[in-house]
């Protein structure tokens, strides 16, 4: 849940129980180690950014951006990339040894956990402003009203469809749940399913469920409400229609994209991190639209995904100020546009986003979806991880036979008790 390389990117990622257990120790590790100052001697002109850009292309793009910002600021910026699932645990280990990097790029869904322990610096105290950044994206990088994370770009989900398949069937792009269900049934033929989505037991599945939950009036603080159950029942109906593969309960978002590209799905729910891969298949004529809503006139509310640049609280005020200037450069309007055009993400800055729309009109619907998108951690902060695990379990139960009501009742109990 969060966007960088296709694998280590802004896209949401699954989190194991082991990782969540580690989060319980964040407060002790961070407050007891990171906040007592840095033990390592550092080169005064060399600054380190830890991120999840392990993909060669994204690593190179980031390195180029850091070189430009380093030249502008008169410092050397080094990139340290680790797999996305390891960023938090790596940061914790570095905090315990008092060797935190100057900047950490966290998935936005993980950032509140580190911030809650006092491990991050308020970016506004370092001179960064949120002018020209939409309120929802400011909230995306904030925890309890404090701005800890600057987003360079954000992403969300959209409905991707095979234009040739829809044209051949003579159907319009669906805009409501009823239309989506009917269209998916009509497009299901032979080995081709009408729709593909991820309902796997990981963060990918939760990320994909939120547009259905939120657009139906559901809320992460009340998982066993009729609105959340209605959204899960809708997924069950698509599965019972045969419009979704039974393998949906095991698919990641990457698996979904593979099925779409192979012609095994006429439509899919996915994000812009797949565009680079989609464009490698020249015979595939795809387009996107906003995710259908329960009824005409409802707002399509998707999840904000992506990563944010943060400055760890190391106790070295001078280095933190320079780190803040680096974040300001990397997340500046010019660098945002360059990064977004490379990665197909949407710039966080409104001015950059307007220019981006003009340059990639085929993704205009994505920008509209971002405008109404919500952060997964906006209401629950560090408590999101427990809700996510509870929902993951509910999907697996409900889509393999249990009633949505029973599965979600258990999910609410787990989210409340932490068990």
Coordinates of C-alpha atoms in Angstrom, one line a residue:
X1 CA 0.0 0.0 0.0
X2 CA 2.1 3.1 -1.5
X3 CA 5.1 3.9 -6.0
X4 CA 8.9 3.6 -7.8
X5 CA 9.6 0.4 -9.6
X6 CA 6.8 -1.9 -10.7
X7 CA 7.8 -4.3 -7.9
X8 CA 9.2 -2.0 -5.3
X9 CA 7.0 0.9 -6.2
X10 CA 4.3 3.2 -5.2
X11 CA 2.0 0.3 -5.6
X12 CA 0.8 -1.2 -2.4
X13 CA 2.7 -4.2 -1.1
X14 CA 1.8 -7.0 1.1
X15 CA 2.9 -7.1 4.7
X16 CA 3.5 -10.3 6.7
X17 CA 2.5 -10.9 10.3
X18 CA 6.1 -10.9 11.1
X19 CA 6.5 -7.3 9.8
X20 CA 3.4 -6.2 11.8
X21 CA 4.9 -7.7 14.9
X22 CA 8.1 -5.7 14.2
X23 CA 6.0 -2.5 14.2
X24 CA 5.1 -3.1 17.8
X25 CA 8.7 -2.6 18.6
X26 CA 9.1 0.6 16.6
X27 CA 8.5 3.0 19.5
X28 CA 11.1 1.3 21.7
X29 CA 13.7 1.0 18.9
X30 CA 13.3 4.5 17.5
X31 CA 12.8 6.5 20.7
X32 CA 15.6 4.6 22.5
X33 CA 18.2 4.8 19.7
X34 CA 17.5 7.1 16.8
X35 CA 16.6 10.1 18.9
X36 CA 19.8 10.0 20.9
X37 CA 21.8 11.1 18.0
X38 CA 24.0 9.5 15.4
X39 CA 26.8 7.3 16.4
X40 CA 28.4 7.1 13.0
X41 CA 30.9 9.7 11.8
X42 CA 29.6 11.0 8.5
X43 CA 31.1 12.8 5.6
X44 CA 29.7 16.4 5.9
X45 CA 29.1 16.7 2.1
X46 CA 27.6 13.2 1.5
X47 CA 24.0 12.5 2.2
X48 CA 22.2 9.2 1.9
X49 CA 18.7 8.4 0.7
X50 CA 17.2 5.0 1.4
X51 CA 14.4 4.0 -1.0
X52 CA 12.9 0.9 -2.6
X53 CA 14.0 1.6 -6.2
X54 CA 15.6 -1.8 -6.7
X55 CA 14.3 -1.9 -10.3
X56 CA 17.2 -0.9 -12.6
X57 CA 15.2 1.7 -14.5
X58 CA 13.7 3.4 -11.4
X59 CA 17.1 3.3 -9.6
X60 CA 18.7 5.1 -12.6
X61 CA 15.9 7.7 -12.7
X62 CA 16.4 8.4 -9.0
X63 CA 20.1 8.5 -9.3
X64 CA 19.8 11.1 -12.1
X65 CA 17.4 13.2 -10.0
X66 CA 19.8 13.0 -7.0
X67 CA 22.7 14.1 -9.1
X68 CA 20.8 17.1 -10.3
X69 CA 19.7 18.1 -6.8
X70 CA 23.2 17.4 -5.4
X71 CA 24.8 19.7 -8.0
X72 CA 22.2 22.4 -7.2
X73 CA 22.8 22.2 -3.5
X74 CA 26.5 21.6 -3.5
X75 CA 26.4 18.1 -1.9
X76 CA 26.8 14.5 -2.9
X77 CA 23.6 12.4 -2.6
X78 CA 24.0 8.6 -2.5
X79 CA 21.1 6.2 -3.1
X80 CA 20.7 3.1 -1.0
X81 CA 17.9 0.9 -2.5
X82 CA 16.4 -2.1 -0.7
X83 CA 13.3 -4.2 -1.5
X84 CA 10.1 -2.4 -0.6
X85 CA 9.1 -4.9 2.1
X86 CA 12.4 -4.4 3.8
X87 CA 12.5 -0.6 4.1
X88 CA 10.8 -0.4 7.5
X89 CA 12.8 -3.3 9.0
X90 CA 16.0 -1.9 7.6
X91 CA 15.2 1.5 9.0
X92 CA 14.5 -0.1 12.4
X93 CA 17.9 -1.9 12.4
X94 CA 19.7 1.3 11.4
X95 CA 17.9 3.2 14.2
X96 CA 19.0 0.7 16.8
X97 CA 22.6 1.1 15.6
X98 CA 22.3 4.9 15.3
X99 CA 23.1 4.8 11.6
X100 CA 19.9 6.1 10.0
X101 CA 20.3 7.6 6.6
X102 CA 19.6 11.3 6.1
X103 CA 16.4 10.6 4.1
X104 CA 14.1 7.6 4.1
X105 CA 11.5 7.1 1.4
X106 CA 8.7 5.1 3.1
X107 CA 5.5 3.7 1.6
X108 CA 2.9 6.2 2.8
X109 CA 1.0 3.5 4.6
X110 CA 4.1 2.7 6.7
X111 CA 5.2 6.2 7.5
X112 CA 2.8 6.8 10.4
X113 CA 4.3 3.9 12.3
X114 CA 7.7 5.5 12.3
X115 CA 6.3 9.0 12.9
X116 CA 4.2 7.7 15.9
X117 CA 7.4 6.8 17.7
X118 CA 8.9 10.3 17.2
X119 CA 11.3 9.1 14.6
X120 CA 10.7 11.8 11.9
X121 CA 11.2 15.5 11.7
X122 CA 8.3 17.9 10.8
X123 CA 9.2 19.0 7.3
X124 CA 7.6 22.4 7.8
X125 CA 10.3 23.1 10.4
X126 CA 12.8 22.4 7.7
X127 CA 11.4 25.0 5.4
X128 CA 9.2 22.9 3.2
X129 CA 5.7 24.2 2.3
X130 CA 2.6 22.5 1.0
X131 CA 1.6 25.3 -1.4
X132 CA 0.2 23.9 -4.6
X133 CA -0.2 20.4 -3.1
X134 CA -3.9 19.2 -2.8
X135 CA -5.2 18.7 0.7
X136 CA -5.6 15.0 0.2
X137 CA -2.0 14.6 -0.7
X138 CA -0.8 16.7 2.2
X139 CA -2.8 14.4 4.4
X140 CA -1.2 11.5 2.7
X141 CA 2.2 12.6 4.0
X142 CA 0.9 13.7 7.4
X143 CA 0.4 12.0 10.8
X144 CA -1.8 13.6 13.4
X145 CA -1.7 16.9 11.5
X146 CA 2.1 17.1 11.2
X147 CA 3.6 17.0 7.7
X148 CA 6.3 14.3 7.8
X149 CA 6.4 13.0 4.2
X150 CA 6.7 14.8 0.9
X151 CA 5.3 12.9 -2.1
X152 CA 6.9 13.3 -5.5
X153 CA 4.1 11.5 -7.2
X154 CA 1.0 9.6 -6.2
X155 CA -1.1 6.9 -7.8
X156 CA -4.4 5.2 -7.5
X157 CA -6.4 2.6 -9.3
X158 CA -8.5 2.8 -12.4
X159 CA -10.5 0.5 -14.7
X160 CA -8.2 -0.6 -17.6
X161 CA -10.0 -2.1 -20.6
X162 CA -9.2 -3.7 -23.9
X163 CA -10.7 -1.3 -26.4
X164 CA -10.8 -3.9 -29.2
X165 CA -12.7 -6.4 -27.1
X166 CA -15.3 -3.9 -26.0
X167 CA -15.8 -2.6 -29.5
X168 CA -16.2 -6.0 -30.9
X169 CA -18.8 -6.9 -28.3
X170 CA -20.6 -3.6 -28.9
X171 CA -20.6 -2.6 -25.3
X172 CA -19.8 0.8 -23.7
X173 CA -17.3 1.3 -20.9
X174 CA -19.2 0.6 -17.6
X175 CA -19.7 3.4 -15.1
X176 CA -21.9 1.7 -12.5
X177 CA -21.7 -1.6 -10.6
X178 CA -24.7 -2.9 -12.5
X179 CA -23.1 -2.0 -15.8
X180 CA -19.8 -3.5 -14.8
X181 CA -21.4 -6.8 -13.7
X182 CA -23.4 -7.0 -16.9
X183 CA -20.4 -6.0 -19.1
X184 CA -18.1 -8.5 -17.4
X185 CA -20.6 -11.3 -18.0
X186 CA -20.9 -10.5 -21.6
X187 CA -17.2 -10.3 -22.1
X188 CA -16.5 -13.6 -20.4
X189 CA -15.9 -16.1 -23.1
X190 CA -13.8 -19.3 -23.3
X191 CA -10.6 -18.8 -21.4
X192 CA -11.2 -15.0 -21.2
X193 CA -12.8 -13.5 -18.1
X194 CA -14.7 -10.3 -18.2
X195 CA -12.7 -8.7 -15.3
X196 CA -9.5 -9.3 -13.4
X197 CA -8.7 -7.9 -10.0
X198 CA -6.5 -8.8 -7.0
X199 CA -8.3 -10.2 -3.9
X200 CA -5.2 -11.9 -2.6
X201 CA -4.3 -12.2 1.1
X202 CA -1.9 -9.2 1.0
X203 CA -2.0 -5.4 0.9
X204 CA -2.6 -5.6 -2.9
X205 CA -6.1 -7.1 -2.3
X206 CA -6.9 -4.5 0.4
X207 CA -5.8 -1.7 -1.9
X208 CA -8.1 -3.0 -4.6
X209 CA -11.0 -3.4 -2.3
X210 CA -11.0 0.2 -0.9
X211 CA -12.6 1.8 -4.0
X212 CA -15.5 -0.6 -3.7
X213 CA -15.8 -0.1 0.1
X214 CA -15.4 3.6 0.1
X215 CA -17.6 4.3 -3.0
X216 CA -20.3 2.3 -1.3
X217 CA -20.1 4.4 1.9
X218 CA -18.1 1.9 3.9
X219 CA -15.4 2.8 6.3
X220 CA -12.2 1.2 7.7
X221 CA -13.3 2.0 11.2
X222 CA -16.5 -0.1 10.9
X223 CA -15.6 -3.2 8.9
X224 CA -18.8 -5.2 9.7
X225 CA -21.1 -2.4 8.4
X226 CA -23.8 -3.2 5.7
X227 CA -21.9 -0.9 3.3
X228 CA -18.6 -2.9 3.6
X229 CA -20.5 -6.1 3.4
X230 CA -22.3 -4.9 0.3
X231 CA -19.0 -4.2 -1.4
X232 CA -17.7 -7.6 -0.6
X233 CA -20.9 -9.2 -1.7
X234 CA -20.4 -7.4 -5.0
X235 CA -17.0 -9.1 -5.4
X236 CA -18.7 -12.4 -4.5
X237 CA -21.3 -11.9 -7.2
X238 CA -18.7 -11.3 -9.9
X239 CA -17.0 -14.5 -8.8
X240 CA -20.3 -16.4 -8.8
X241 CA -21.1 -15.1 -12.3
X242 CA -17.9 -16.6 -13.6
X243 CA -16.7 -13.1 -14.5
X244 CA -13.7 -13.4 -12.2
X245 CA -11.3 -16.3 -12.1
X246 CA -11.3 -18.4 -9.0
X247 CA -7.6 -17.7 -8.9
X248 CA -8.5 -14.1 -8.0
X249 CA -8.0 -14.9 -4.3
X250 CA -4.3 -15.6 -5.0
X251 CA -3.5 -12.9 -7.5
X252 CA -1.3 -9.9 -6.9
X253 CA -1.7 -6.8 -9.0
X254 CA 1.2 -8.0 -11.2
X255 CA -0.6 -11.2 -11.8
X256 CA -3.7 -9.3 -12.8
X257 CA -1.7 -7.3 -15.3
X258 CA -0.2 -10.5 -16.7
X259 CA -3.7 -11.9 -17.3
X260 CA -4.9 -8.8 -19.0
X261 CA -1.8 -8.7 -21.3
X262 CA -2.2 -12.3 -22.2
X263 CA -5.8 -11.7 -23.3
X264 CA -7.3 -13.7 -20.4
X265 CA -9.2 -10.7 -19.1
X266 CA -11.1 -8.0 -21.0
X267 CA -10.9 -5.5 -18.2
X268 CA -8.9 -5.1 -15.0
X269 CA -8.5 -3.0 -11.9
X270 CA -4.9 -1.8 -11.7
X271 CA -2.7 1.2 -11.5
X272 CA -0.3 3.3 -13.6
X273 CA 2.8 1.4 -12.6
X274 CA 1.7 -1.2 -15.1
X275 CA 1.7 1.3 -18.1
X276 CA 5.3 0.8 -19.0
X277 CA 4.8 -3.0 -19.2
X278 CA 1.4 -2.6 -21.1
X279 CA 3.1 -0.5 -23.7
X280 CA 5.5 -3.2 -24.6
X281 CA 2.7 -5.1 -26.3
X282 CA 1.9 -3.0 -29.3
X283 CA -1.0 -5.1 -30.4
X284 CA -2.8 -4.4 -27.1
X285 CA -5.1 -1.3 -27.4
X286 CA -5.9 -0.4 -23.9
X287 CA -7.6 2.6 -22.3
X288 CA -8.6 3.6 -18.8
X289 CA -11.7 4.9 -17.0
X290 CA -12.7 5.7 -13.5
X291 CA -13.7 2.7 -11.4
X292 CA -17.5 2.2 -11.6
X293 CA -19.6 3.3 -8.7
X294 CA -22.7 1.7 -7.0
X295 CA -25.1 4.0 -8.7
X296 CA -25.1 6.9 -11.1
X297 CA -24.0 10.1 -9.4
X298 CA -21.9 8.5 -6.7
X299 CA -18.3 9.5 -6.4
X300 CA -15.6 7.0 -7.3
X301 CA -13.3 7.1 -4.3
X302 CA -10.0 5.3 -4.8
X303 CA -6.9 4.8 -2.6
X304 CA -3.9 7.1 -2.8
X305 CA -0.8 5.0 -3.2
X306 CA 2.8 5.9 -3.4
X307 CA 5.8 6.8 -1.2
X308 CA 6.9 9.9 0.7
X309 CA 10.3 11.3 1.4
X310 CA 11.0 11.7 5.1
X311 CA 13.8 13.1 7.3
X312 CA 14.6 10.8 10.3
X313 CA 15.1 12.5 13.6
X314 CA 18.8 11.8 14.2
X315 CA 19.5 14.7 16.6
X316 CA 21.9 16.4 14.1
X317 CA 20.0 19.6 13.3
X318 CA 22.4 20.9 10.7
X319 CA 22.2 17.7 8.7
X320 CA 18.5 17.5 9.0
X321 CA 18.2 21.1 7.6
X322 CA 20.2 20.1 4.5
X323 CA 18.3 16.8 4.2
X324 CA 15.1 19.0 4.2
X325 CA 16.6 21.0 1.3
X326 CA 17.3 17.8 -0.6
X327 CA 13.7 16.6 0.0
X328 CA 12.5 20.0 -1.2
X329 CA 14.5 19.6 -4.4
X330 CA 13.5 16.0 -5.2
X331 CA 9.8 16.8 -4.5
X332 CA 10.0 20.2 -6.3
X333 CA 7.7 20.9 -9.2
X334 CA 10.3 20.4 -11.9
X335 CA 11.6 17.1 -10.5
X336 CA 8.1 15.9 -9.9
X337 CA 7.1 16.3 -13.5
X338 CA 10.3 14.5 -14.8
X339 CA 9.7 11.6 -12.4
X340 CA 6.0 11.4 -13.2
X341 CA 6.6 11.4 -17.0
X342 CA 9.1 8.6 -16.5
X343 CA 7.0 6.5 -14.1
X344 CA 3.5 7.3 -15.4
X345 CA 2.5 8.4 -11.9
X346 CA 0.6 11.6 -11.2
X347 CA 2.6 14.5 -9.8
X348 CA 1.7 15.6 -6.3
X349 CA 2.1 19.3 -7.1
X350 CA -1.0 20.8 -8.8
X351 CA 1.0 22.8 -11.3
X352 CA 3.1 19.9 -12.3
X353 CA 0.0 17.7 -12.5
X354 CA -1.7 20.2 -14.9
X355 CA 1.3 20.0 -17.2
X356 CA 1.4 16.2 -16.9
X357 CA -2.2 16.0 -18.0
X358 CA -1.4 17.9 -21.1
X359 CA 1.5 15.6 -21.9
X360 CA -0.3 12.3 -21.2
X361 CA -4.0 12.8 -22.0
X362 CA -4.5 9.1 -22.2
X363 CA -4.2 9.0 -18.4
X364 CA -6.5 11.9 -17.8
X365 CA -9.1 9.7 -16.1
X366 CA -6.4 8.6 -13.6
X367 CA -5.8 12.2 -12.6
X368 CA -9.5 12.6 -12.0
X369 CA -9.5 9.5 -9.9
X370 CA -6.6 10.9 -7.8
X371 CA -8.5 14.1 -7.2
X372 CA -11.0 12.2 -5.1
X373 CA -8.7 9.6 -3.7
X374 CA -8.1 8.9 0.0
X375 CA -5.1 7.9 2.1
X376 CA -5.5 4.5 3.7
X377 CA -3.9 5.8 6.9
X378 CA -5.8 9.1 7.1
X379 CA -8.2 7.9 9.9
X380 CA -6.2 5.1 11.5
X381 CA -2.6 6.1 11.2
X382 CA -0.3 3.4 12.5
X383 CA -3.5 1.3 13.2
X384 CA -4.0 0.7 9.5
X385 CA -1.8 -2.4 9.4
X386 CA -4.1 -4.3 11.8
X387 CA -7.2 -3.4 9.8
X388 CA -5.4 -4.5 6.6
X389 CA -4.5 -7.9 8.0
X390 CA -8.1 -8.3 9.2
X391 CA -9.5 -7.5 5.7
X392 CA -7.1 -9.8 4.0
X393 CA -8.4 -12.7 6.1
X394 CA -12.0 -11.6 5.4
X395 CA -11.5 -11.7 1.6
X396 CA -10.1 -15.2 1.7
X397 CA -13.0 -16.5 3.9
X398 CA -15.8 -14.7 2.0
X399 CA -14.6 -15.5 -1.5
X400 CA -14.2 -19.2 -0.7
X401 CA -17.6 -19.7 0.8
X402 CA -18.2 -17.9 4.1
X403 CA -20.8 -15.1 4.2
X404 CA -19.5 -11.6 3.9
X405 CA -21.3 -10.7 7.2
X406 CA -19.6 -13.4 9.1
X407 CA -16.2 -12.8 7.6
X408 CA -16.4 -9.1 8.3
X409 CA -17.7 -9.5 11.8
X410 CA -14.6 -11.6 12.5
X411 CA -12.4 -9.0 10.8
X412 CA -13.8 -6.2 13.0
X413 CA -13.1 -8.3 16.1
X414 CA -9.5 -8.9 14.9
X415 CA -9.0 -5.3 14.0
X416 CA -10.3 -4.1 17.4
X417 CA -8.5 -6.7 19.5
X418 CA -5.3 -6.9 17.5
X419 CA -5.6 -10.7 17.3

